Structure formats: C-alpha cells, structure tokens
Short mmCIF file of C-alpha atoms and ligand atoms in Angstrom, two decimals:
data_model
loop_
_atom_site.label_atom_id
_atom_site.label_comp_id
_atom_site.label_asym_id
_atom_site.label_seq_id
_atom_site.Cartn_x
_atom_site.Cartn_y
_atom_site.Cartn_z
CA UNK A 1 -1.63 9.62 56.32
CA UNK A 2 -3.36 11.22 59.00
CA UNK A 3 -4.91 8.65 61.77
CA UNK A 4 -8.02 10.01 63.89
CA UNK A 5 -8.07 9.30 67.04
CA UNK A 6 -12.30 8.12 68.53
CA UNK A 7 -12.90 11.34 71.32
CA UNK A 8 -12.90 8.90 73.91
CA UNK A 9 -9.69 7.51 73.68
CA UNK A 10 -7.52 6.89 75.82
CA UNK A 11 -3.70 8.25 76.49
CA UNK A 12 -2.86 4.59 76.02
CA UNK A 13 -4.26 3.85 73.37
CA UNK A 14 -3.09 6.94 71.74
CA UNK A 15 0.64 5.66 72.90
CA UNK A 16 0.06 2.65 71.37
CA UNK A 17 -1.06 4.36 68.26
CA UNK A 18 2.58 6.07 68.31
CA UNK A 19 4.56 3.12 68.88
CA UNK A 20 2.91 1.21 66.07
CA UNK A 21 3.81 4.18 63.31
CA UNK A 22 7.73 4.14 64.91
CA UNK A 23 7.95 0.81 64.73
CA UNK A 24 6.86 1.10 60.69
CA UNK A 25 9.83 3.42 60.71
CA UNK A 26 7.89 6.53 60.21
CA UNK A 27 7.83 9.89 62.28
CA UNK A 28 4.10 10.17 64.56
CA UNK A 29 2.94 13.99 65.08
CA UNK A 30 0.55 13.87 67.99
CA UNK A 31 -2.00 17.00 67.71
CA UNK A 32 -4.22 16.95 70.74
CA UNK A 33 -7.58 19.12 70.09
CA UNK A 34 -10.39 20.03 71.60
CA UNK A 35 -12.20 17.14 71.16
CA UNK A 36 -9.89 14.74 69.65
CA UNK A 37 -6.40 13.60 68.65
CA UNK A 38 -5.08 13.36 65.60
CA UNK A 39 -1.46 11.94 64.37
CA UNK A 40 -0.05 12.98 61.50
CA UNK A 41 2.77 10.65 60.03
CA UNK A 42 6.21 12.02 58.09
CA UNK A 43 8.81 9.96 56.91
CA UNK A 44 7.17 7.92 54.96
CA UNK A 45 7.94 8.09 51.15
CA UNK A 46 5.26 6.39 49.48
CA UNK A 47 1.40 5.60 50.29
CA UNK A 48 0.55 3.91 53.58
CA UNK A 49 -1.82 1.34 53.68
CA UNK A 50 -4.71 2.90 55.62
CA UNK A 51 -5.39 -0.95 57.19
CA UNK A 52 -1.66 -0.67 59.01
CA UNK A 53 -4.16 1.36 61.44
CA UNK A 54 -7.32 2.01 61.15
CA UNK A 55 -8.22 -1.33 63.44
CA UNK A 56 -5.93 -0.33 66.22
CA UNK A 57 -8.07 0.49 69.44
CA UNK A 58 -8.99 3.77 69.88
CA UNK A 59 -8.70 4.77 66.02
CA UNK A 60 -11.56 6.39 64.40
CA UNK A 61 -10.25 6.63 60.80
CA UNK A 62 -7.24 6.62 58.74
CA UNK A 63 -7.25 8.84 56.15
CA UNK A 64 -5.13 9.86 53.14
CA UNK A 65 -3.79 13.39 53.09
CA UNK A 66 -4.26 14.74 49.65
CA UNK A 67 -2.73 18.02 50.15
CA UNK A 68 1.37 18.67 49.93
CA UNK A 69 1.55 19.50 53.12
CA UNK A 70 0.31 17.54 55.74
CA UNK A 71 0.97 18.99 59.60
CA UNK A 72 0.39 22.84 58.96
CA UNK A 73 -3.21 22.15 57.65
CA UNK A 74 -6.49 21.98 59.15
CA UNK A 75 -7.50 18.25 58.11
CA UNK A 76 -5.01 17.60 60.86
CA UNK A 77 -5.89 20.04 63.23
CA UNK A 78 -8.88 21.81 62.97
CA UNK A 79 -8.46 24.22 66.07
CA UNK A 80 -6.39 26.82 65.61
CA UNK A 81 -2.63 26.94 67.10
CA UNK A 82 -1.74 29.53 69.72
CA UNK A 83 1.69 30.25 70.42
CA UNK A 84 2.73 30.47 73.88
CA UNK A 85 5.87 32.15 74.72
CA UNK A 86 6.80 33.94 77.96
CA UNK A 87 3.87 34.17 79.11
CA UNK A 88 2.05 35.97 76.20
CA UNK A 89 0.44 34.67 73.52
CA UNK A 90 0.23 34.38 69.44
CA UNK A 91 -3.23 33.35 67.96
CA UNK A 92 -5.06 33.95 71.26
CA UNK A 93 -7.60 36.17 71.97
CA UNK A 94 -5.97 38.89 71.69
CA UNK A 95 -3.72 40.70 68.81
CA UNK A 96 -0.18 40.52 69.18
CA UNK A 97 2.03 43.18 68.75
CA UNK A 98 5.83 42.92 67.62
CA UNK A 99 7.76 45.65 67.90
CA UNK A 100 11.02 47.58 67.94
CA UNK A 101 13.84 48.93 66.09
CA UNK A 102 15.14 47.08 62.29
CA UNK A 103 18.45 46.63 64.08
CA UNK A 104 20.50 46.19 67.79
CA UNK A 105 22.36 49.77 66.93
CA UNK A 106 23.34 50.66 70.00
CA UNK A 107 23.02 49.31 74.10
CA UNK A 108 21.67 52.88 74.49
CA UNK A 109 19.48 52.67 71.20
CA UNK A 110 18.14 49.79 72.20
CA UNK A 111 16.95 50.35 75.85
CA UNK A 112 15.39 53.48 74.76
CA UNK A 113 12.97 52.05 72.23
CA UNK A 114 12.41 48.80 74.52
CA UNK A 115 11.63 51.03 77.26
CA UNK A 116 8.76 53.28 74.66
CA UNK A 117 7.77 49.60 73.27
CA UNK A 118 7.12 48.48 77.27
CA UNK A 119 5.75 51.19 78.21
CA UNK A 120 2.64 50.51 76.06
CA UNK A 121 2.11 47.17 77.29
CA UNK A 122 3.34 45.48 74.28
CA UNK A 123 5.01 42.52 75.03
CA UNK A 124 6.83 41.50 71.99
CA UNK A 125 10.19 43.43 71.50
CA UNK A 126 12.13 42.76 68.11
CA UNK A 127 15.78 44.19 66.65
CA UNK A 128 18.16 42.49 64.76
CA UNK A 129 21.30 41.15 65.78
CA UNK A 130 22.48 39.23 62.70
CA UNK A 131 20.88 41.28 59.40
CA UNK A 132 20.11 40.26 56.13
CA UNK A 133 21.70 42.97 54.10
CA UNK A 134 21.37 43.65 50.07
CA UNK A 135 24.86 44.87 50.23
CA UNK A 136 28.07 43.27 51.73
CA UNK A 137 28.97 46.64 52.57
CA UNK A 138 25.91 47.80 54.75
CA UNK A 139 26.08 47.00 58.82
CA UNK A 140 25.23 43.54 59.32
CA UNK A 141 24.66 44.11 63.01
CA UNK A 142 26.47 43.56 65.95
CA UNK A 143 26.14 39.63 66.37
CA UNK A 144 27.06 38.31 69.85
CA UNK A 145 26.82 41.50 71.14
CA UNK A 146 23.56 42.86 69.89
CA UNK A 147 22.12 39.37 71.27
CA UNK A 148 23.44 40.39 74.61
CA UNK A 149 21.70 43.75 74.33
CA UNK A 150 18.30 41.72 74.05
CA UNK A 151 18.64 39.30 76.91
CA UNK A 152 19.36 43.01 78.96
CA UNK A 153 16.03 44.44 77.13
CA UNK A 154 14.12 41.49 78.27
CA UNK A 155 15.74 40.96 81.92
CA UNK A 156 14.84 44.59 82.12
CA UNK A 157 11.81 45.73 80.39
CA UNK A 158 10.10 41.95 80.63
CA UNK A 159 9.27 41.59 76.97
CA UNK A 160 9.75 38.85 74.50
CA UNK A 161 12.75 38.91 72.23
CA UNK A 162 12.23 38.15 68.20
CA UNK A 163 15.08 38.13 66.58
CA UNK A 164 16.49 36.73 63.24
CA UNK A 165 18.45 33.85 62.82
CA UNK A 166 20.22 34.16 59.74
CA UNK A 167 22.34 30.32 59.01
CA UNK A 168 22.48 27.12 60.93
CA UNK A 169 25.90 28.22 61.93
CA UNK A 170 25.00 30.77 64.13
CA UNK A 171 21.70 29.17 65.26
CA UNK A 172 22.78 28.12 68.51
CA UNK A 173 24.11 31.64 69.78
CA UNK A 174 20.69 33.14 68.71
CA UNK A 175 18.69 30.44 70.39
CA UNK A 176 20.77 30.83 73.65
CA UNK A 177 19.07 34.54 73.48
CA UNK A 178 16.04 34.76 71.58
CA UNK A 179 12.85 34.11 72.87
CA UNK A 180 11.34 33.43 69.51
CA UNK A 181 13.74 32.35 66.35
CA UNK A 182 12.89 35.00 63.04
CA UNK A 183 13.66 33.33 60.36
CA UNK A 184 13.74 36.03 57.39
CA UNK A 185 12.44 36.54 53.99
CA UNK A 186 15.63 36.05 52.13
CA UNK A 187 15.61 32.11 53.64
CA UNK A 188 12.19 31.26 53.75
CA UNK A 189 13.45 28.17 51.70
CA UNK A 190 16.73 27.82 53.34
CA UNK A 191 16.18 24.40 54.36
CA UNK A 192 18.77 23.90 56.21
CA UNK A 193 17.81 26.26 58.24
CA UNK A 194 14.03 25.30 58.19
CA UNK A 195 15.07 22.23 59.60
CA UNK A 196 17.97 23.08 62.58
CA UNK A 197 14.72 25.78 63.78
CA UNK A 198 12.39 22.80 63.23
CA UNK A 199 14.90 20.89 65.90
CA UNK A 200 14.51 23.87 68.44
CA UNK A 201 12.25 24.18 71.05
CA UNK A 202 11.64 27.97 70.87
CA UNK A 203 9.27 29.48 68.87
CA UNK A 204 10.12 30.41 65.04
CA UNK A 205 8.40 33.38 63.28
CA UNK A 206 8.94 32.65 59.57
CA UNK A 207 8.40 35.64 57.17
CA UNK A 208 6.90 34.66 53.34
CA UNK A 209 9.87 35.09 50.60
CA UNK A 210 9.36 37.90 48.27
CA UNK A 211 8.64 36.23 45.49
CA UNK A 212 6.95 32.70 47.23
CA UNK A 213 3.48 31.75 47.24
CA UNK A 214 0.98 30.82 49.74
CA UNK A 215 1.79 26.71 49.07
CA UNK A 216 6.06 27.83 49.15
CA UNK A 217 5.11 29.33 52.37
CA UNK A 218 2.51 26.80 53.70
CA UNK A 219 5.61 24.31 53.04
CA UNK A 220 8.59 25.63 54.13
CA UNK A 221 5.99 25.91 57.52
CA UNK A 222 5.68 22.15 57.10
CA UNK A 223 10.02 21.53 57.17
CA UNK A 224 9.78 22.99 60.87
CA UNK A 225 6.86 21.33 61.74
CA UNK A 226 8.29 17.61 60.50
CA UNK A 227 11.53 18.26 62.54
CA UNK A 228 8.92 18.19 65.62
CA UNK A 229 8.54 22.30 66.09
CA UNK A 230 4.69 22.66 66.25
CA UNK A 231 4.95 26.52 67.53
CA UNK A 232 5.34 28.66 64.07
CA UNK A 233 3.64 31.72 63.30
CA UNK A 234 3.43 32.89 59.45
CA UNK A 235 4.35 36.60 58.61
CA UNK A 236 3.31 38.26 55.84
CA UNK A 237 5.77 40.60 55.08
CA UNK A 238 4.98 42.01 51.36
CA UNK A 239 5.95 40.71 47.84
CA UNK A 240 8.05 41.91 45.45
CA UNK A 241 5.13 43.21 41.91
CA UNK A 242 5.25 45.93 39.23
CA UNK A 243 3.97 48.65 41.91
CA UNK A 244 6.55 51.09 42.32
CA UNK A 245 4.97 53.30 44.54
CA UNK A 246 6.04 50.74 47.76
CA UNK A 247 8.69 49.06 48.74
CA UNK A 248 6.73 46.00 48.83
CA UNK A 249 3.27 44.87 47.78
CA UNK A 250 1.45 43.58 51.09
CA UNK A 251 -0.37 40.82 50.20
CA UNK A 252 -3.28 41.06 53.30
CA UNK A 253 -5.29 38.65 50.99
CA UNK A 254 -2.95 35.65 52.34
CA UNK A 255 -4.70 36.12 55.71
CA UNK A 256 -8.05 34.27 55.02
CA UNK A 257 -6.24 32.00 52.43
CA UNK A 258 -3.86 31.04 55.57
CA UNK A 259 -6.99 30.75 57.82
CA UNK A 260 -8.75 28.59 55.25
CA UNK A 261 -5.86 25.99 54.57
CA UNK A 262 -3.63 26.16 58.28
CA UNK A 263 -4.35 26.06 61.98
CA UNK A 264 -1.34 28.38 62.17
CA UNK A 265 -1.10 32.35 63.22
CA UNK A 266 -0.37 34.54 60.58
CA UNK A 267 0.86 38.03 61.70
CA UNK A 268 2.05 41.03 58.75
CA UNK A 269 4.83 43.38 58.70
CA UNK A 270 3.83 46.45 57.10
CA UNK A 271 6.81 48.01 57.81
CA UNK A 272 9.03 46.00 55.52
CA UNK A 273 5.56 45.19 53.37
CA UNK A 274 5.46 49.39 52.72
CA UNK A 275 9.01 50.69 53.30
CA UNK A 276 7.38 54.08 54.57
CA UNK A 277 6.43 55.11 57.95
CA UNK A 278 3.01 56.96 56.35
CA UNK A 279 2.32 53.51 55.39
CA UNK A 280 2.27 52.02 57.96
CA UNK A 281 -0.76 52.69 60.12
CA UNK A 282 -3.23 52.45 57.40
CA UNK A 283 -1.82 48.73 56.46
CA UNK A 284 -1.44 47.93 59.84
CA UNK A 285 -5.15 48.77 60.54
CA UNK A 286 -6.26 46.99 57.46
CA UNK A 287 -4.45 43.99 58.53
CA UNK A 288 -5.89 43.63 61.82
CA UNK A 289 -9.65 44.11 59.97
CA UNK A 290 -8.32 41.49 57.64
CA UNK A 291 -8.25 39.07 60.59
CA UNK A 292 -4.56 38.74 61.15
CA UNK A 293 -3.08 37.46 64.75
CA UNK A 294 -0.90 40.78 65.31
CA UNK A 295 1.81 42.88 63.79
CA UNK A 296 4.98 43.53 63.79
CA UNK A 297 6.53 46.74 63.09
CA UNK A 298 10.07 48.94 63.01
CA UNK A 299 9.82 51.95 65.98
CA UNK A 300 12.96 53.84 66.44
CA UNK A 301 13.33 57.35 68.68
CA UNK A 302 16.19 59.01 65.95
CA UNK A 303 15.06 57.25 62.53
CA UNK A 304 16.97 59.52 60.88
CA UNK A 305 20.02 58.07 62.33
CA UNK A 306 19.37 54.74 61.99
CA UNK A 307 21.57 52.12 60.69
CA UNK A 308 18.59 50.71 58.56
CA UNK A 309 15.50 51.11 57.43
CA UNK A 310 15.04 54.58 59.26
CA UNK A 311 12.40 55.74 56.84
CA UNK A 312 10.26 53.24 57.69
CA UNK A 313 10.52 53.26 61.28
CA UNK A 314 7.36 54.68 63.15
CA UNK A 315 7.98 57.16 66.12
CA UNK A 316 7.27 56.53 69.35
CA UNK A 317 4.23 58.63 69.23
CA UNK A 318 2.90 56.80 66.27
CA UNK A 319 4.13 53.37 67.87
CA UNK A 320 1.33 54.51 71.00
CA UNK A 321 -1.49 55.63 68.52
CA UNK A 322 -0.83 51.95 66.82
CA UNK A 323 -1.70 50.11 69.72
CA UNK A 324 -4.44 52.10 70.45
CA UNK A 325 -5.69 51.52 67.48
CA UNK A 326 -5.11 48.10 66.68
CA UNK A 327 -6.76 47.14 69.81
CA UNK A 328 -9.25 49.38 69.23
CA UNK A 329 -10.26 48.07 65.69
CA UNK A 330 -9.93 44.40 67.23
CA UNK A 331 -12.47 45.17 69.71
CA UNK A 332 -14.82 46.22 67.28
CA UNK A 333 -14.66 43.20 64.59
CA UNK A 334 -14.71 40.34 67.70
CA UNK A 335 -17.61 41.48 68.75
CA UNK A 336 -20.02 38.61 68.07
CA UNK A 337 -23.28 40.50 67.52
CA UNK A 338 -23.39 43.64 65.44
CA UNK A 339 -26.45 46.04 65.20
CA UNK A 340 -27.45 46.92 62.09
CA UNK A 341 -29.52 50.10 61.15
CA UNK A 342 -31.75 50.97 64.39
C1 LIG B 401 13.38 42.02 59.46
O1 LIG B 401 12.23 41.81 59.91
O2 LIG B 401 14.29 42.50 60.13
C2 LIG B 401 13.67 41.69 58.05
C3 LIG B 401 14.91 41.68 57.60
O3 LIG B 401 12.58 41.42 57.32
P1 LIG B 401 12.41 40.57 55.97
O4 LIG B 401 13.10 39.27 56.18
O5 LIG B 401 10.93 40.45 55.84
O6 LIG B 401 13.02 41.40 54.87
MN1 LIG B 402 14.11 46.16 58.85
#
C-alpha cells in the first residue's frame, strides 16, 4: 500500500497519516518529493484495505503496490534519490567518483594513494579493511587497524571513506569508521546483514551478486530500505557468464533498467566488472554514457605489489586521465540541447 499524500497538505496531516498506519501495527515510510508526499507501508503481511485511508485528511489516494518491492521504486517516489554524505553527493548533478586501492595494505600504502585520489578532487576514497576473499588463505585485511588507517585518510586528505562491511558482527566497528557502509557482492542477500545496515544511519553502497538479477538486487535494496535506511546507492559490479575473456561480464544495461523501475543511484565498478586495468577506462567511459551516477574503481601506486587485485588496479596517471574524462564525457551528454548537422 502506498498512500498519496494531496500537494497541499499539511505536516499535520501528514503526522496524522503516520500515526494512523502505527497504530494498525504496520511500519509508515514517509518520502517527501518535490511536489508531494508519499508513505509507503511495510509490515503488513496481507492486503490492506485501501478505505483504512484513503478518507483521512490530506490523502489523495491509496493505492495498491503491485510490484515486489515497494520503497526502492518510483510509484513511491518519483524523484530521484541523492545521497548526501560529507558534504558530497551521489545522484546529484554531478558524477561521483569512488576511488582507491582493493585493500588497507599498508598506513604508508594507503596515504599515498589517498593523497593521488585527493589530489584530483575526487572526494570518495575506498580500501578495504575487512575482505571478502575466495581463499581462507589469502590476506583478509587488517580489520581494526586498516579502519583506523581510513579515519587518518579522511581527517587528512578530507575525503569520504567506503568501505566493506563484511557480517553483522563486525558492523559496529566499521560503522564507527566508515563514512558509507559497502556491502559486497558475495552478501548481496545476506540478510542479516541487509537488515543491521538497514538499522544504520550511514550510507550503504550495495554491490549486485554475481549471479543476481535486477529484481534480487532491486530487493535486497528494499531489506535496507524497510529497516528505515532510505540512503542506498546500487553498484553494478559485473556478473559471472560464459565470456572468458573478463573477469566479469559488466552488465551496463542494468543502468536504464534501474532508472526505469528505482529512484535510487546506481554507480558500476569496472574494475572488479573487468579484472584488467586496460579495461577499465573504456567501461568506465561507457558507463558514464550509459547514464550511471559515478564509478568506483581500484588505483594503487605499486600494483604489482599489491595484496589484491593488483592487475586491475589503474595507476595514478590513468586514475587523473579517468576523471578527466568522465567529467568530460558527462559534460557532453547533460547538455540539454544538441546541434545536429549545421
Ligand atoms: C570490493 O569492492 O572490494 C569487492 C570485494 O567487490 P565485490 O564485492 O564486487 O567483489
Ligand atoms: Mn578489489
């Protein structure tokens, strides 16, 4: 059930619209947009009778959400979300750029690169302090520590910290540090985890599962959303096909699909979505011509001693050609009015 609010209603009335849906024993999801509110309403298990509202002063219309999910999708919220973190944005106006090494290697490692990243005017610094690893015996990163290396980059250099937040266990140490909560490809349907990121009040970046479809995605969106978490940006990150020339197939066709069905960012990784650093630029480029809300990508100054994925890692001086670029190609498809011939 999604209840409409008429544009000229009033706070009170929307309050009143609130207390009504907790008093049914159901969850409300205010969405204020540009020209009206609408609530969303979670919690309940079966069908609501549209009448419970739709009289209530203020309401426009009560309608029935057909769709599985009901708060990441437009019929809610039209406008689209922007993500406001640190004083930068996700979704805005302009793209936004993740970026930094796979992993928290070193205090030394890490101030380099955050220092290159900065130096740009990128904003958004990432580096793992807890890592998803194929192999029990591969570095896992540096946990506590590498967190601590973060909150120095961003005391320092001013960025934004992304980082990943790998199990509810350790949730609370990453959200003491991170400015936005990663949640990974390997637990895009870890809902456990959905929800204890849903309950945060930071940011979460959640990444599409190899093998998980736009609706997978669109709902594990929706657990963090229900909890009450209205700031999540989608990442496209590549899917596991037949190809063999790529580590990953990036799927840049989820973009408009996204844009069609959510009011939510959606951002691609074509660093983990190629696996090679040759890769990189051209997907990146396409994915900003696609329409996506940024990037995010793996930079590291000695790739070839990295403790993972050094062979997809730009270098810096590919990191600065990126941004050029991507703004660059950004500028050219927002322009609203585009001569043709002479
Ligand atoms: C990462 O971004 O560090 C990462 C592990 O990516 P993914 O979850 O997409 O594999
Ligand atoms: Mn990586």
């Amino acid at each position: 059930m999604l209840i409409v609010m008429k544009t000229e209603a009033t706070d009170e009335q929307v309050e009143e619209v609130l207390k009504v849906i907790r008093e049914c024993g159901f969850k409300p999801h205010p969405m204020p947009g540009a020209t009206r509110t609408a609530i969303g309403i979670t919690g309940n298990s079966g069908a609501i009778d549209p009448a419970h509202f739709e009289y209530l002063p203020g309401v426009a219309e009560a309608i029935r959400v057909s769709k599985p999910y009901k708060l990441v999708g437009r019929d809610l919220k039209s406008d689209d979300t922007v993500v406001r973190v640190g004083g930068s944005e996700i979704g805005g106006d302009e793209p936004a750029i993740i970026a930094g090494p796979c992993a928290v290697e070193t205090r030394q490692q890490t101030m380099e690169i955050a220092e290159i990243v900065a130096a740009t005017g990128v904003k958004f610094f990432r580096g793992g302090a807890f890592k998803p690893r194929t192999s029990p015996y591969s570095f896992q990163g540096h946990g506590e520590e590498g967190l601590k290396i973060l909150s120095e980059a961003r005391d320092r250099f001013g960025l934004v910290i992304v980082t990943e937040v790998l199990d509810t266990e350790t949730a609370d140490l990453v959200e003491r540090h991170a400015d936005v909560l990663q949640v990974g490809a390997r637990n895009m349907q870890n809902f456990s985890l959905l929800r204890r990121v849903g309950q945060s009040r930071k940011p979460v970046m959640l990444k599409r599962g190899m093998s998980s479809t736009l609706e997978e995605l669109l709902l594990a969106a929706e657990y963090i959303m229900a909890e009450g978490n209205y700031n999540v940006i989608l990442c496209e990150r590549g899917v596991r096909t037949f190809a063999d020339h790529s580590r990953n197939t990036l799927d840049l066709s989820i973009i408009p699909a996204v844009q069609n069905r959510s009011h939510l960012p959606i951002i691609v990784d074509p660093s983990h979505g190629t696996g090679k650093r040759h890769k990189v630029m051209p997907m990146a480029r396409a994915a900003i011509a696609a329409g996506a809300d940024g990037i995010m990508v793996e930079v590291h100054n000695h790739p070839e001693l990295a403790l993972s994925d050094g062979p997809q890692a730009l270098l810096p001086h590919m990191f600065e050609q990126l941004v050029r670029e991507v703004h660059a190609i950004h500028a050219l498809i927002s322009q609203t009015e585009v001569k043709v011939g002479s």
